[in-house]
mmCIF file of C-alpha atoms and ligand atoms in Angstrom:
data_model
loop_
_atom_site.group_PDB
_atom_site.id
_atom_site.type_symbol
_atom_site.label_atom_id
_atom_site.label_comp_id
_atom_site.label_asym_id
_atom_site.label_seq_id
_atom_site.Cartn_x
_atom_site.Cartn_y
_atom_site.Cartn_z
ATOM 1 C CA MET X 780 -39.518 67.577 -39.158
ATOM 2 C CA SER X 781 -37.224 70.563 -40.296
ATOM 3 C CA THR X 782 -35.296 69.966 -43.344
ATOM 4 C CA LEU X 783 -33.071 72.902 -42.486
ATOM 5 C CA PRO X 784 -29.412 72.120 -41.653
ATOM 6 C CA THR X 785 -28.634 71.984 -37.918
ATOM 7 C CA VAL X 786 -26.292 74.809 -36.924
ATOM 8 C CA ALA X 787 -23.543 75.138 -34.271
ATOM 9 C CA TRP X 788 -22.731 78.686 -33.298
ATOM 10 C CA ILE X 789 -19.462 79.568 -31.589
ATOM 11 C CA GLY X 790 -19.064 83.052 -30.274
ATOM 12 C CA LEU X 791 -22.244 84.777 -29.096
ATOM 13 C CA GLY X 792 -20.892 88.378 -28.562
ATOM 14 C CA ILE X 793 -22.394 91.680 -29.623
ATOM 15 C CA MET X 794 -22.850 90.221 -33.221
ATOM 16 C CA GLY X 795 -23.122 86.542 -32.698
ATOM 17 C CA SER X 796 -26.056 86.613 -30.354
ATOM 18 C CA PRO X 797 -28.480 88.598 -32.548
ATOM 19 C CA MET X 798 -27.330 86.676 -35.533
ATOM 20 C CA ALA X 799 -27.925 83.389 -33.968
ATOM 21 C CA GLU X 800 -31.370 84.568 -32.809
ATOM 22 C CA ASN X 801 -32.165 85.485 -36.472
ATOM 23 C CA LEU X 802 -31.491 81.875 -37.450
ATOM 24 C CA LEU X 803 -33.779 80.636 -34.645
ATOM 25 C CA LYS X 804 -36.446 83.059 -35.960
ATOM 26 C CA ALA X 805 -35.878 81.482 -39.496
ATOM 27 C CA GLY X 806 -36.610 78.055 -38.062
ATOM 28 C CA TYR X 807 -33.063 76.681 -37.674
ATOM 29 C CA SER X 808 -32.064 74.626 -34.644
ATOM 30 C CA VAL X 809 -28.960 76.247 -33.124
ATOM 31 C CA SER X 810 -26.624 74.922 -30.491
ATOM 32 C CA GLY X 811 -24.198 77.608 -29.176
ATOM 33 C CA PHE X 812 -21.053 77.910 -27.266
ATOM 34 C CA THR X 813 -19.386 81.062 -26.073
ATOM 35 C CA LEU X 814 -17.374 82.120 -22.967
ATOM 36 C CA GLU X 815 -19.976 84.167 -20.961
ATOM 37 C CA ARG X 816 -22.658 82.224 -19.178
ATOM 38 C CA ALA X 817 -25.268 85.150 -19.605
ATOM 39 C CA LYS X 818 -24.870 84.889 -23.368
ATOM 40 C CA LEU X 819 -25.601 81.068 -23.326
ATOM 41 C CA ASP X 820 -28.640 81.805 -21.151
ATOM 42 C CA ARG X 821 -29.789 84.407 -23.755
ATOM 43 C CA LEU X 822 -29.476 81.808 -26.454
ATOM 44 C CA THR X 823 -31.665 79.371 -24.420
ATOM 45 C CA ALA X 824 -34.272 81.952 -23.865
ATOM 46 C CA ALA X 825 -34.432 82.560 -27.492
ATOM 47 C CA GLY X 826 -34.965 78.787 -28.182
ATOM 48 C CA GLY X 827 -31.401 77.603 -28.821
ATOM 49 C CA ARG X 828 -29.410 74.932 -26.937
ATOM 50 C CA ALA X 829 -26.486 75.952 -24.803
ATOM 51 C CA ALA X 830 -23.638 73.550 -25.444
ATOM 52 C CA ASP X 831 -21.039 72.669 -22.791
ATOM 53 C CA SER X 832 -18.098 72.866 -25.124
ATOM 54 C CA ILE X 833 -17.224 73.460 -28.721
ATOM 55 C CA ALA X 834 -17.131 69.698 -29.250
ATOM 56 C CA ASP X 835 -20.592 69.467 -27.726
ATOM 57 C CA ALA X 836 -21.863 72.208 -29.962
ATOM 58 C CA VAL X 837 -20.430 70.897 -33.247
ATOM 59 C CA ARG X 838 -20.616 67.119 -33.088
ATOM 60 C CA ASP X 839 -23.921 66.788 -34.739
ATOM 61 C CA ALA X 840 -24.045 69.988 -36.666
ATOM 62 C CA ASP X 841 -24.329 70.282 -40.492
ATOM 63 C CA VAL X 842 -23.141 73.832 -40.501
ATOM 64 C CA VAL X 843 -20.738 75.440 -38.062
ATOM 65 C CA ILE X 844 -20.635 79.201 -37.745
ATOM 66 C CA THR X 845 -17.923 81.111 -35.829
ATOM 67 C CA MET X 846 -17.967 84.892 -34.731
ATOM 68 C CA VAL X 847 -15.121 85.518 -32.359
ATOM 69 C CA PRO X 848 -12.831 88.511 -32.122
ATOM 70 C CA ALA X 849 -9.757 87.934 -34.028
ATOM 71 C CA SER X 850 -7.272 85.454 -35.764
ATOM 72 C CA PRO X 851 -5.897 83.984 -32.579
ATOM 73 C CA GLN X 852 -9.440 83.139 -31.264
ATOM 74 C CA VAL X 853 -10.350 81.600 -34.543
ATOM 75 C CA GLU X 854 -7.280 79.376 -34.499
ATOM 76 C CA ALA X 855 -7.981 78.353 -30.838
ATOM 77 C CA ILE X 856 -11.505 77.218 -31.487
ATOM 78 C CA ALA X 857 -10.657 75.649 -34.838
ATOM 79 C CA TYR X 858 -7.310 73.793 -34.003
ATOM 80 C CA GLY X 859 -7.577 73.378 -30.228
ATOM 81 C CA PRO X 860 -8.123 69.862 -28.708
ATOM 82 C CA ASP X 861 -11.756 70.733 -27.969
ATOM 83 C CA GLY X 862 -11.939 72.415 -31.388
ATOM 84 C CA ILE X 863 -13.968 72.292 -34.473
ATOM 85 C CA LEU X 864 -11.583 70.363 -36.813
ATOM 86 C CA ALA X 865 -11.169 67.633 -34.184
ATOM 87 C CA HIS X 866 -14.959 67.102 -33.530
ATOM 88 C CA ALA X 867 -16.986 68.276 -36.679
ATOM 89 C CA ARG X 868 -18.311 65.579 -38.881
ATOM 90 C CA PRO X 869 -16.754 65.340 -42.400
ATOM 91 C CA GLY X 870 -18.836 67.227 -44.951
ATOM 92 C CA THR X 871 -19.666 69.927 -42.460
ATOM 93 C CA LEU X 872 -19.837 73.501 -43.828
ATOM 94 C CA LEU X 873 -17.667 75.795 -41.692
ATOM 95 C CA ILE X 874 -18.468 79.531 -42.057
ATOM 96 C CA ASP X 875 -16.138 81.908 -40.226
ATOM 97 C CA MET X 876 -17.879 85.194 -39.996
ATOM 98 C CA SER X 877 -15.140 86.824 -37.735
ATOM 99 C CA SER X 878 -13.005 89.676 -39.218
ATOM 100 C CA ILE X 879 -9.568 88.087 -39.331
ATOM 101 C CA THR X 880 -6.420 88.170 -41.572
ATOM 102 C CA PRO X 881 -6.932 86.876 -45.136
ATOM 103 C CA ARG X 882 -3.927 84.524 -44.377
ATOM 104 C CA THR X 883 -5.647 82.838 -41.445
ATOM 105 C CA SER X 884 -8.794 82.220 -43.614
ATOM 106 C CA ILE X 885 -6.618 80.701 -46.343
ATOM 107 C CA GLU X 886 -4.910 78.369 -43.803
ATOM 108 C CA LEU X 887 -8.137 77.486 -42.115
ATOM 109 C CA ALA X 888 -9.675 76.335 -45.506
ATOM 110 C CA ALA X 889 -6.632 74.233 -46.189
ATOM 111 C CA ALA X 890 -6.655 72.668 -42.781
ATOM 112 C CA GLY X 891 -10.415 72.016 -42.906
ATOM 113 C CA LEU X 892 -10.157 70.428 -46.418
ATOM 114 C CA GLU X 893 -7.784 67.928 -44.904
ATOM 115 C CA LYS X 894 -10.461 66.909 -42.361
ATOM 116 C CA GLY X 895 -13.147 66.815 -45.154
ATOM 117 C CA LEU X 896 -14.705 70.144 -44.078
ATOM 118 C CA ARG X 897 -15.897 72.828 -46.434
ATOM 119 C CA VAL X 898 -14.807 76.158 -45.290
ATOM 120 C CA LEU X 899 -15.996 79.810 -46.303
ATOM 121 C CA ASP X 900 -14.769 83.206 -44.925
ATOM 122 C CA ALA X 901 -17.740 85.333 -44.511
ATOM 123 C CA PRO X 902 -16.991 88.435 -42.468
ATOM 124 C CA VAL X 903 -19.841 91.040 -42.176
ATOM 125 C CA SER X 904 -20.504 94.676 -42.177
ATOM 126 C CA GLY X 905 -23.549 96.624 -40.730
ATOM 127 C CA GLY X 906 -22.700 96.627 -36.993
ATOM 128 C CA GLU X 907 -24.933 95.632 -34.135
ATOM 129 C CA ALA X 908 -27.915 97.268 -35.713
ATOM 130 C CA GLY X 909 -27.337 95.393 -38.924
ATOM 131 C CA ALA X 910 -27.090 92.114 -37.033
ATOM 132 C CA VAL X 911 -30.209 92.737 -35.053
ATOM 133 C CA GLU X 912 -32.225 93.617 -38.290
ATOM 134 C CA ALA X 913 -30.768 90.735 -40.318
ATOM 135 C CA ALA X 914 -29.574 93.539 -42.728
ATOM 136 C CA LEU X 915 -25.737 92.708 -42.798
ATOM 137 C CA SER X 916 -23.508 92.847 -45.915
ATOM 138 C CA ILE X 917 -21.662 89.657 -45.978
ATOM 139 C CA MET X 918 -18.588 89.269 -48.133
ATOM 140 C CA VAL X 919 -17.692 85.742 -48.917
ATOM 141 C CA GLY X 920 -14.565 83.945 -49.945
ATOM 142 C CA GLY X 921 -14.515 80.193 -51.041
ATOM 143 C CA GLU X 922 -15.831 77.737 -53.489
ATOM 144 C CA GLN X 923 -18.861 78.732 -55.505
ATOM 145 C CA ALA X 924 -20.652 75.440 -54.623
ATOM 146 C CA ASP X 925 -20.257 75.981 -50.793
ATOM 147 C CA PHE X 926 -21.356 79.649 -51.194
ATOM 148 C CA ASP X 927 -24.449 78.403 -52.897
ATOM 149 C CA SER X 928 -25.300 75.914 -50.279
ATOM 150 C CA ALA X 929 -24.642 78.557 -47.514
ATOM 151 C CA LEU X 930 -26.714 81.253 -49.237
ATOM 152 C CA PRO X 931 -30.208 80.360 -47.796
ATOM 153 C CA LEU X 932 -28.776 80.492 -44.235
ATOM 154 C CA LEU X 933 -26.799 83.600 -44.842
ATOM 155 C CA GLU X 934 -30.177 85.237 -46.132
ATOM 156 C CA ALA X 935 -31.512 84.721 -42.568
ATOM 157 C CA VAL X 936 -28.816 86.910 -41.137
ATOM 158 C CA GLY X 937 -27.851 89.335 -43.911
ATOM 159 C CA ARG X 938 -29.337 91.354 -46.946
ATOM 160 C CA THR X 939 -26.408 91.907 -49.383
ATOM 161 C CA ILE X 940 -24.450 88.749 -49.750
ATOM 162 C CA VAL X 941 -21.790 88.529 -52.322
ATOM 163 C CA ARG X 942 -19.027 85.887 -53.041
ATOM 164 C CA CYS X 943 -15.886 87.974 -53.709
ATOM 165 C CA GLY X 944 -13.609 85.181 -54.942
ATOM 166 C CA PRO X 945 -11.513 82.328 -53.456
ATOM 167 C CA HIS X 946 -10.752 81.709 -49.841
ATOM 168 C CA GLY X 947 -9.500 84.873 -48.038
ATOM 169 C CA SER X 948 -11.114 87.235 -50.427
ATOM 170 C CA GLY X 949 -14.013 87.910 -48.244
ATOM 171 C CA GLN X 950 -11.455 89.098 -45.550
ATOM 172 C CA THR X 951 -9.696 91.261 -48.006
ATOM 173 C CA VAL X 952 -12.883 93.033 -48.889
ATOM 174 C CA LYS X 953 -13.795 93.233 -45.147
ATOM 175 C CA ALA X 954 -10.386 94.967 -44.545
ATOM 176 C CA ALA X 955 -11.216 97.456 -47.254
ATOM 177 C CA ASN X 956 -14.637 98.058 -45.621
ATOM 178 C CA GLN X 957 -12.841 98.904 -42.233
ATOM 179 C CA LEU X 958 -10.567 101.320 -43.915
ATOM 180 C CA ILE X 959 -13.465 103.138 -45.438
ATOM 181 C CA VAL X 960 -15.510 103.169 -42.313
ATOM 182 C CA ALA X 961 -12.556 104.447 -40.146
ATOM 183 C CA ILE X 962 -11.671 107.294 -42.417
ATOM 184 C CA ASN X 963 -15.558 108.151 -42.855
ATOM 185 C CA ILE X 964 -16.013 108.327 -38.916
ATOM 186 C CA GLN X 965 -12.956 110.345 -38.719
ATOM 187 C CA ALA X 966 -14.218 112.824 -41.315
ATOM 188 C CA CYS X 967 -17.656 112.970 -39.499
ATOM 189 C CA ALA X 968 -15.810 113.634 -36.299
ATOM 190 C CA GLU X 969 -13.696 116.354 -37.697
ATOM 191 C CA ALA X 970 -16.947 118.064 -39.141
ATOM 192 C CA VAL X 971 -18.711 117.783 -35.821
ATOM 193 C CA VAL X 972 -16.017 119.573 -33.938
ATOM 194 C CA PHE X 973 -15.706 122.234 -36.855
ATOM 195 C CA LEU X 974 -19.561 122.734 -36.814
ATOM 196 C CA GLU X 975 -19.972 122.927 -32.917
ATOM 197 C CA ARG X 976 -17.065 125.475 -32.824
ATOM 198 C CA SER X 977 -18.751 127.546 -35.453
ATOM 199 C CA GLY X 978 -21.969 127.668 -33.381
ATOM 200 C CA VAL X 979 -24.220 125.702 -35.967
ATOM 201 C CA ASP X 980 -27.064 123.678 -34.702
ATOM 202 C CA LEU X 981 -25.373 120.327 -34.970
ATOM 203 C CA ARG X 982 -28.449 118.252 -35.322
ATOM 204 C CA ALA X 983 -29.744 120.363 -38.148
ATOM 205 C CA ALA X 984 -26.522 120.204 -39.834
ATOM 206 C CA LEU X 985 -25.896 116.492 -39.614
ATOM 207 C CA ASP X 986 -29.473 115.983 -41.022
ATOM 208 C CA VAL X 987 -28.912 118.103 -44.015
ATOM 209 C CA LEU X 988 -25.412 116.742 -44.670
ATOM 210 C CA ASN X 989 -26.700 113.179 -44.450
ATOM 211 C CA GLY X 990 -29.089 114.061 -47.457
ATOM 212 C CA GLY X 991 -26.378 115.101 -49.813
ATOM 213 C CA LEU X 992 -23.201 113.771 -51.183
ATOM 214 C CA ALA X 993 -21.544 113.872 -47.776
ATOM 215 C CA GLY X 994 -24.094 111.562 -46.410
ATOM 216 C CA SER X 995 -23.361 107.922 -45.499
ATOM 217 C CA THR X 996 -24.467 104.753 -43.677
ATOM 218 C CA VAL X 997 -21.761 105.802 -40.969
ATOM 219 C CA LEU X 998 -23.420 109.156 -40.392
ATOM 220 C CA THR X 999 -26.940 107.574 -40.283
ATOM 221 C CA ARG X 1000 -25.907 104.913 -37.875
ATOM 222 C CA LYS X 1001 -23.479 107.034 -35.757
ATOM 223 C CA LYS X 1002 -25.272 110.482 -35.757
ATOM 224 C CA ASP X 1003 -26.817 109.778 -32.290
ATOM 225 C CA ASN X 1004 -23.549 108.631 -30.770
ATOM 226 C CA PHE X 1005 -21.952 112.127 -31.939
ATOM 227 C CA LEU X 1006 -24.942 114.187 -30.777
ATOM 228 C CA ASN X 1007 -25.380 112.225 -27.352
ATOM 229 C CA ARG X 1008 -21.596 111.562 -26.950
ATOM 230 C CA ASP X 1009 -22.744 108.071 -26.370
ATOM 231 C CA PHE X 1010 -19.805 105.773 -26.986
ATOM 232 C CA GLY X 1011 -21.211 102.407 -25.692
ATOM 233 C CA PRO X 1012 -20.189 99.574 -28.030
ATOM 234 C CA GLY X 1013 -21.341 98.935 -30.833
ATOM 235 C CA PHE X 1014 -18.076 98.214 -32.519
ATOM 236 C CA ARG X 1015 -15.175 98.498 -30.165
ATOM 237 C CA ILE X 1016 -12.115 100.687 -30.814
ATOM 238 C CA ASP X 1017 -9.995 97.545 -29.910
ATOM 239 C CA LEU X 1018 -11.563 95.605 -32.834
ATOM 240 C CA HIS X 1019 -11.267 98.407 -35.316
ATOM 241 C CA HIS X 1020 -7.539 98.739 -34.137
ATOM 242 C CA LYS X 1021 -7.291 94.988 -34.991
ATOM 243 C CA ASP X 1022 -8.866 95.439 -38.508
ATOM 244 C CA LEU X 1023 -6.655 98.485 -39.461
ATOM 245 C CA GLY X 1024 -3.675 96.302 -38.578
ATOM 246 C CA ILE X 1025 -5.073 93.758 -40.952
ATOM 247 C CA VAL X 1026 -5.613 96.137 -43.754
ATOM 248 C CA THR X 1027 -2.177 97.906 -43.233
ATOM 249 C CA ASP X 1028 -0.394 94.554 -43.502
ATOM 250 C CA ALA X 1029 -2.546 93.220 -46.561
ATOM 251 C CA ALA X 1030 -2.007 96.593 -48.459
ATOM 252 C CA ARG X 1031 1.573 96.649 -47.762
ATOM 253 C CA ALA X 1032 1.996 93.100 -48.996
ATOM 254 C CA VAL X 1033 0.478 94.019 -52.398
ATOM 255 C CA GLY X 1034 2.191 97.564 -52.641
ATOM 256 C CA ALA X 1035 -0.905 99.564 -52.240
ATOM 257 C CA PRO X 1036 -0.257 102.804 -50.207
ATOM 258 C CA LEU X 1037 -2.808 104.010 -47.698
ATOM 259 C CA PRO X 1038 -1.845 107.541 -46.709
ATOM 260 C CA VAL X 1039 -4.998 108.580 -45.083
ATOM 261 C CA GLY X 1040 -5.600 105.136 -43.642
ATOM 262 C CA ALA X 1041 -2.241 105.349 -42.022
ATOM 263 C CA VAL X 1042 -3.257 108.634 -40.215
ATOM 264 C CA VAL X 1043 -6.590 107.042 -38.966
ATOM 265 C CA THR X 1044 -4.727 103.980 -37.837
ATOM 266 C CA GLN X 1045 -2.445 106.114 -35.656
ATOM 267 C CA LEU X 1046 -5.431 108.127 -34.285
ATOM 268 C CA VAL X 1047 -7.208 104.784 -33.397
ATOM 269 C CA ALA X 1048 -4.019 103.450 -31.719
ATOM 270 C CA SER X 1049 -3.883 106.692 -29.757
ATOM 271 C CA LEU X 1050 -7.359 106.320 -28.533
ATOM 272 C CA ARG X 1051 -6.562 102.796 -27.350
ATOM 273 C CA ALA X 1052 -3.395 104.069 -25.619
ATOM 274 C CA GLN X 1053 -5.635 106.554 -23.741
ATOM 275 C CA GLY X 1054 -7.915 103.742 -22.377
ATOM 276 C CA ASP X 1055 -10.666 104.098 -24.774
ATOM 277 C CA GLY X 1056 -10.366 100.729 -26.475
ATOM 278 C CA GLY X 1057 -13.579 99.426 -25.122
ATOM 279 C CA LEU X 1058 -15.538 102.377 -26.439
ATOM 280 C CA ASP X 1059 -17.516 102.528 -29.747
ATOM 281 C CA HIS X 1060 -15.495 103.504 -32.786
ATOM 282 C CA SER X 1061 -17.564 106.778 -32.835
ATOM 283 C CA ALA X 1062 -15.245 107.735 -29.981
ATOM 284 C CA LEU X 1063 -12.833 108.931 -32.722
ATOM 285 C CA LEU X 1064 -14.703 112.064 -31.895
ATOM 286 C CA ARG X 1065 -12.987 112.154 -28.466
ATOM 287 C CA SER X 1066 -9.614 112.207 -30.239
ATOM 288 C CA VAL X 1067 -10.618 115.117 -32.430
ATOM 289 C CA GLU X 1068 -11.991 116.901 -29.392
ATOM 290 C CA ARG X 1069 -8.638 116.387 -27.595
ATOM 291 C CA LEU X 1070 -6.774 117.617 -30.447
ATOM 292 C CA ALA X 1071 -8.943 120.775 -30.292
ATOM 293 C CA GLY X 1072 -7.966 121.385 -26.622
ATOM 294 C CA ARG X 1073 -11.210 120.040 -25.078
ATOM 295 C CA GLN X 1074 -10.850 117.902 -21.821
ATOM 296 C CA VAL X 1075 -12.758 114.663 -22.512
HETATM 297 P P1 LIG W 1459 -17.596 90.282 -28.933
HETATM 298 O O1 LIG W 1459 -16.304 90.521 -28.173
HETATM 299 O O2 LIG W 1459 -18.748 91.002 -28.413
HETATM 300 O O3 LIG W 1459 -17.836 88.686 -28.995
HETATM 301 C C1 LIG W 1459 -16.896 87.728 -29.316
HETATM 302 C C2 LIG W 1459 -17.409 86.476 -28.621
HETATM 303 O O4 LIG W 1459 -16.429 85.437 -28.878
HETATM 304 C C3 LIG W 1459 -17.600 86.563 -27.080
HETATM 305 O O5 LIG W 1459 -18.883 86.155 -26.769
HETATM 306 C C4 LIG W 1459 -16.770 85.488 -26.639
HETATM 307 O O6 LIG W 1459 -17.217 84.609 -25.568
HETATM 308 C C5 LIG W 1459 -16.426 84.607 -27.801
HETATM 309 N N1 LIG W 1459 -15.203 83.794 -27.700
HETATM 310 C C6 LIG W 1459 -14.060 84.440 -27.754
HETATM 311 N N2 LIG W 1459 -13.108 83.372 -27.637
HETATM 312 C C7 LIG W 1459 -13.900 82.176 -27.595
HETATM 313 C C8 LIG W 1459 -13.443 80.820 -27.444
HETATM 314 N N3 LIG W 1459 -12.233 80.362 -27.328
HETATM 315 N N4 LIG W 1459 -14.483 79.885 -27.395
HETATM 316 C C9 LIG W 1459 -15.737 80.329 -27.490
HETATM 317 N N5 LIG W 1459 -16.163 81.618 -27.741
HETATM 318 C C10 LIG W 1459 -15.121 82.518 -27.719
HETATM 319 O O7 LIG W 1459 -17.261 90.763 -30.397
HETATM 320 P P2 LIG W 1459 -18.226 91.146 -31.629
HETATM 321 O O8 LIG W 1459 -18.336 92.687 -31.440
HETATM 322 O O9 LIG W 1459 -19.336 90.293 -31.646
HETATM 323 O O10 LIG W 1459 -17.265 90.844 -32.862
HETATM 324 C C11 LIG W 1459 -17.111 89.501 -33.444
HETATM 325 C C12 LIG W 1459 -16.393 89.685 -34.776
HETATM 326 O O11 LIG W 1459 -17.164 90.308 -35.699
HETATM 327 C C13 LIG W 1459 -15.103 90.368 -34.827
HETATM 328 O O12 LIG W 1459 -14.122 89.788 -35.612
HETATM 329 C C14 LIG W 1459 -15.498 91.764 -35.159
HETATM 330 O O13 LIG W 1459 -14.349 92.425 -35.738
HETATM 331 C C15 LIG W 1459 -16.596 91.478 -36.147
HETATM 332 N N6 LIG W 1459 -17.525 92.561 -36.394
HETATM 333 C C16 LIG W 1459 -18.113 93.194 -35.281
HETATM 334 C C17 LIG W 1459 -19.038 94.096 -35.529
HETATM 335 C C18 LIG W 1459 -19.580 95.101 -34.447
HETATM 336 O O14 LIG W 1459 -20.297 96.015 -34.796
HETATM 337 N N7 LIG W 1459 -19.562 94.625 -33.141
HETATM 338 C C19 LIG W 1459 -19.520 94.520 -36.896
HETATM 339 C C20 LIG W 1459 -18.945 93.825 -37.942
HETATM 340 C C21 LIG W 1459 -17.964 92.815 -37.648
#
């Protein structure tokens, strides 16, 4: 008999599917629920159980993990009549790994506490590749004791796992992460257009740049997207638009100016307005190309 906690996983998308599969590989039993039938079939094929509803998934779980797009979806799956708070057992550990507003995480922790649930916010960074490779960075907000009991499970899906402070602070750190990533992608995209216009071998240039101070995980992970103009997601522009809204609001609330962040926020909004919201965020290159007069 496994002594590992039983897990319910809600939200089996680009990130949730490979993360849940890593838990299965580590020996956890996982019941999953998500909106797409094909994703449930994928979970079953990997050895998990496809639940009929959120209630069915969470009823017998020791740990409930959620990985859905944004605050409205987290609120729907937590507070709805079929939701987690109505059906999870008291004592259950609820780990929300979605990227949402810190305020939503703080409210969820308080509502969970009233039902006897322990709640952590634990958003991640590392993209689809990091999820597949169980190499994610996980930034956690909540009680130390709950972090300690979640750590073995989080180590099955991530590599750098840090408690950042009380409820909501994982989300605040994730918001900063998204600011840095967007600005970094934009900088790379501008360099790509500049290098191509200058007639330099782009692959060679990106290789040598990545070995120096200009190198970054963004450049390592997104280099082929730039080189091949492959903008299949990955991390969708729609989601990055959401995250830049979160960091803009949170920074305004504490009086922290984000001048470069504001520009990138507008460039991401513009990409969305041009119908590119479903593309990977490396598609910021398309907006630089358009600014440079290229038809893309
Ligand atoms: P996704 O759109 O691929 O997946 C979201 C999943 O949530 C879908 O499978 C959908 O069925 C499910 N869902 C939505 N509403 C639901 C509901 N009411 N009940 C049950 N399931 C529901 O999104 P993703 O790319 O996996 O991102 C998930 C979260 O992780 C987001 O907050 C995103 O910002 C964050 N994130 C994504 C990446 C990335 O590279 N894709 C990286 C880090 C963090």
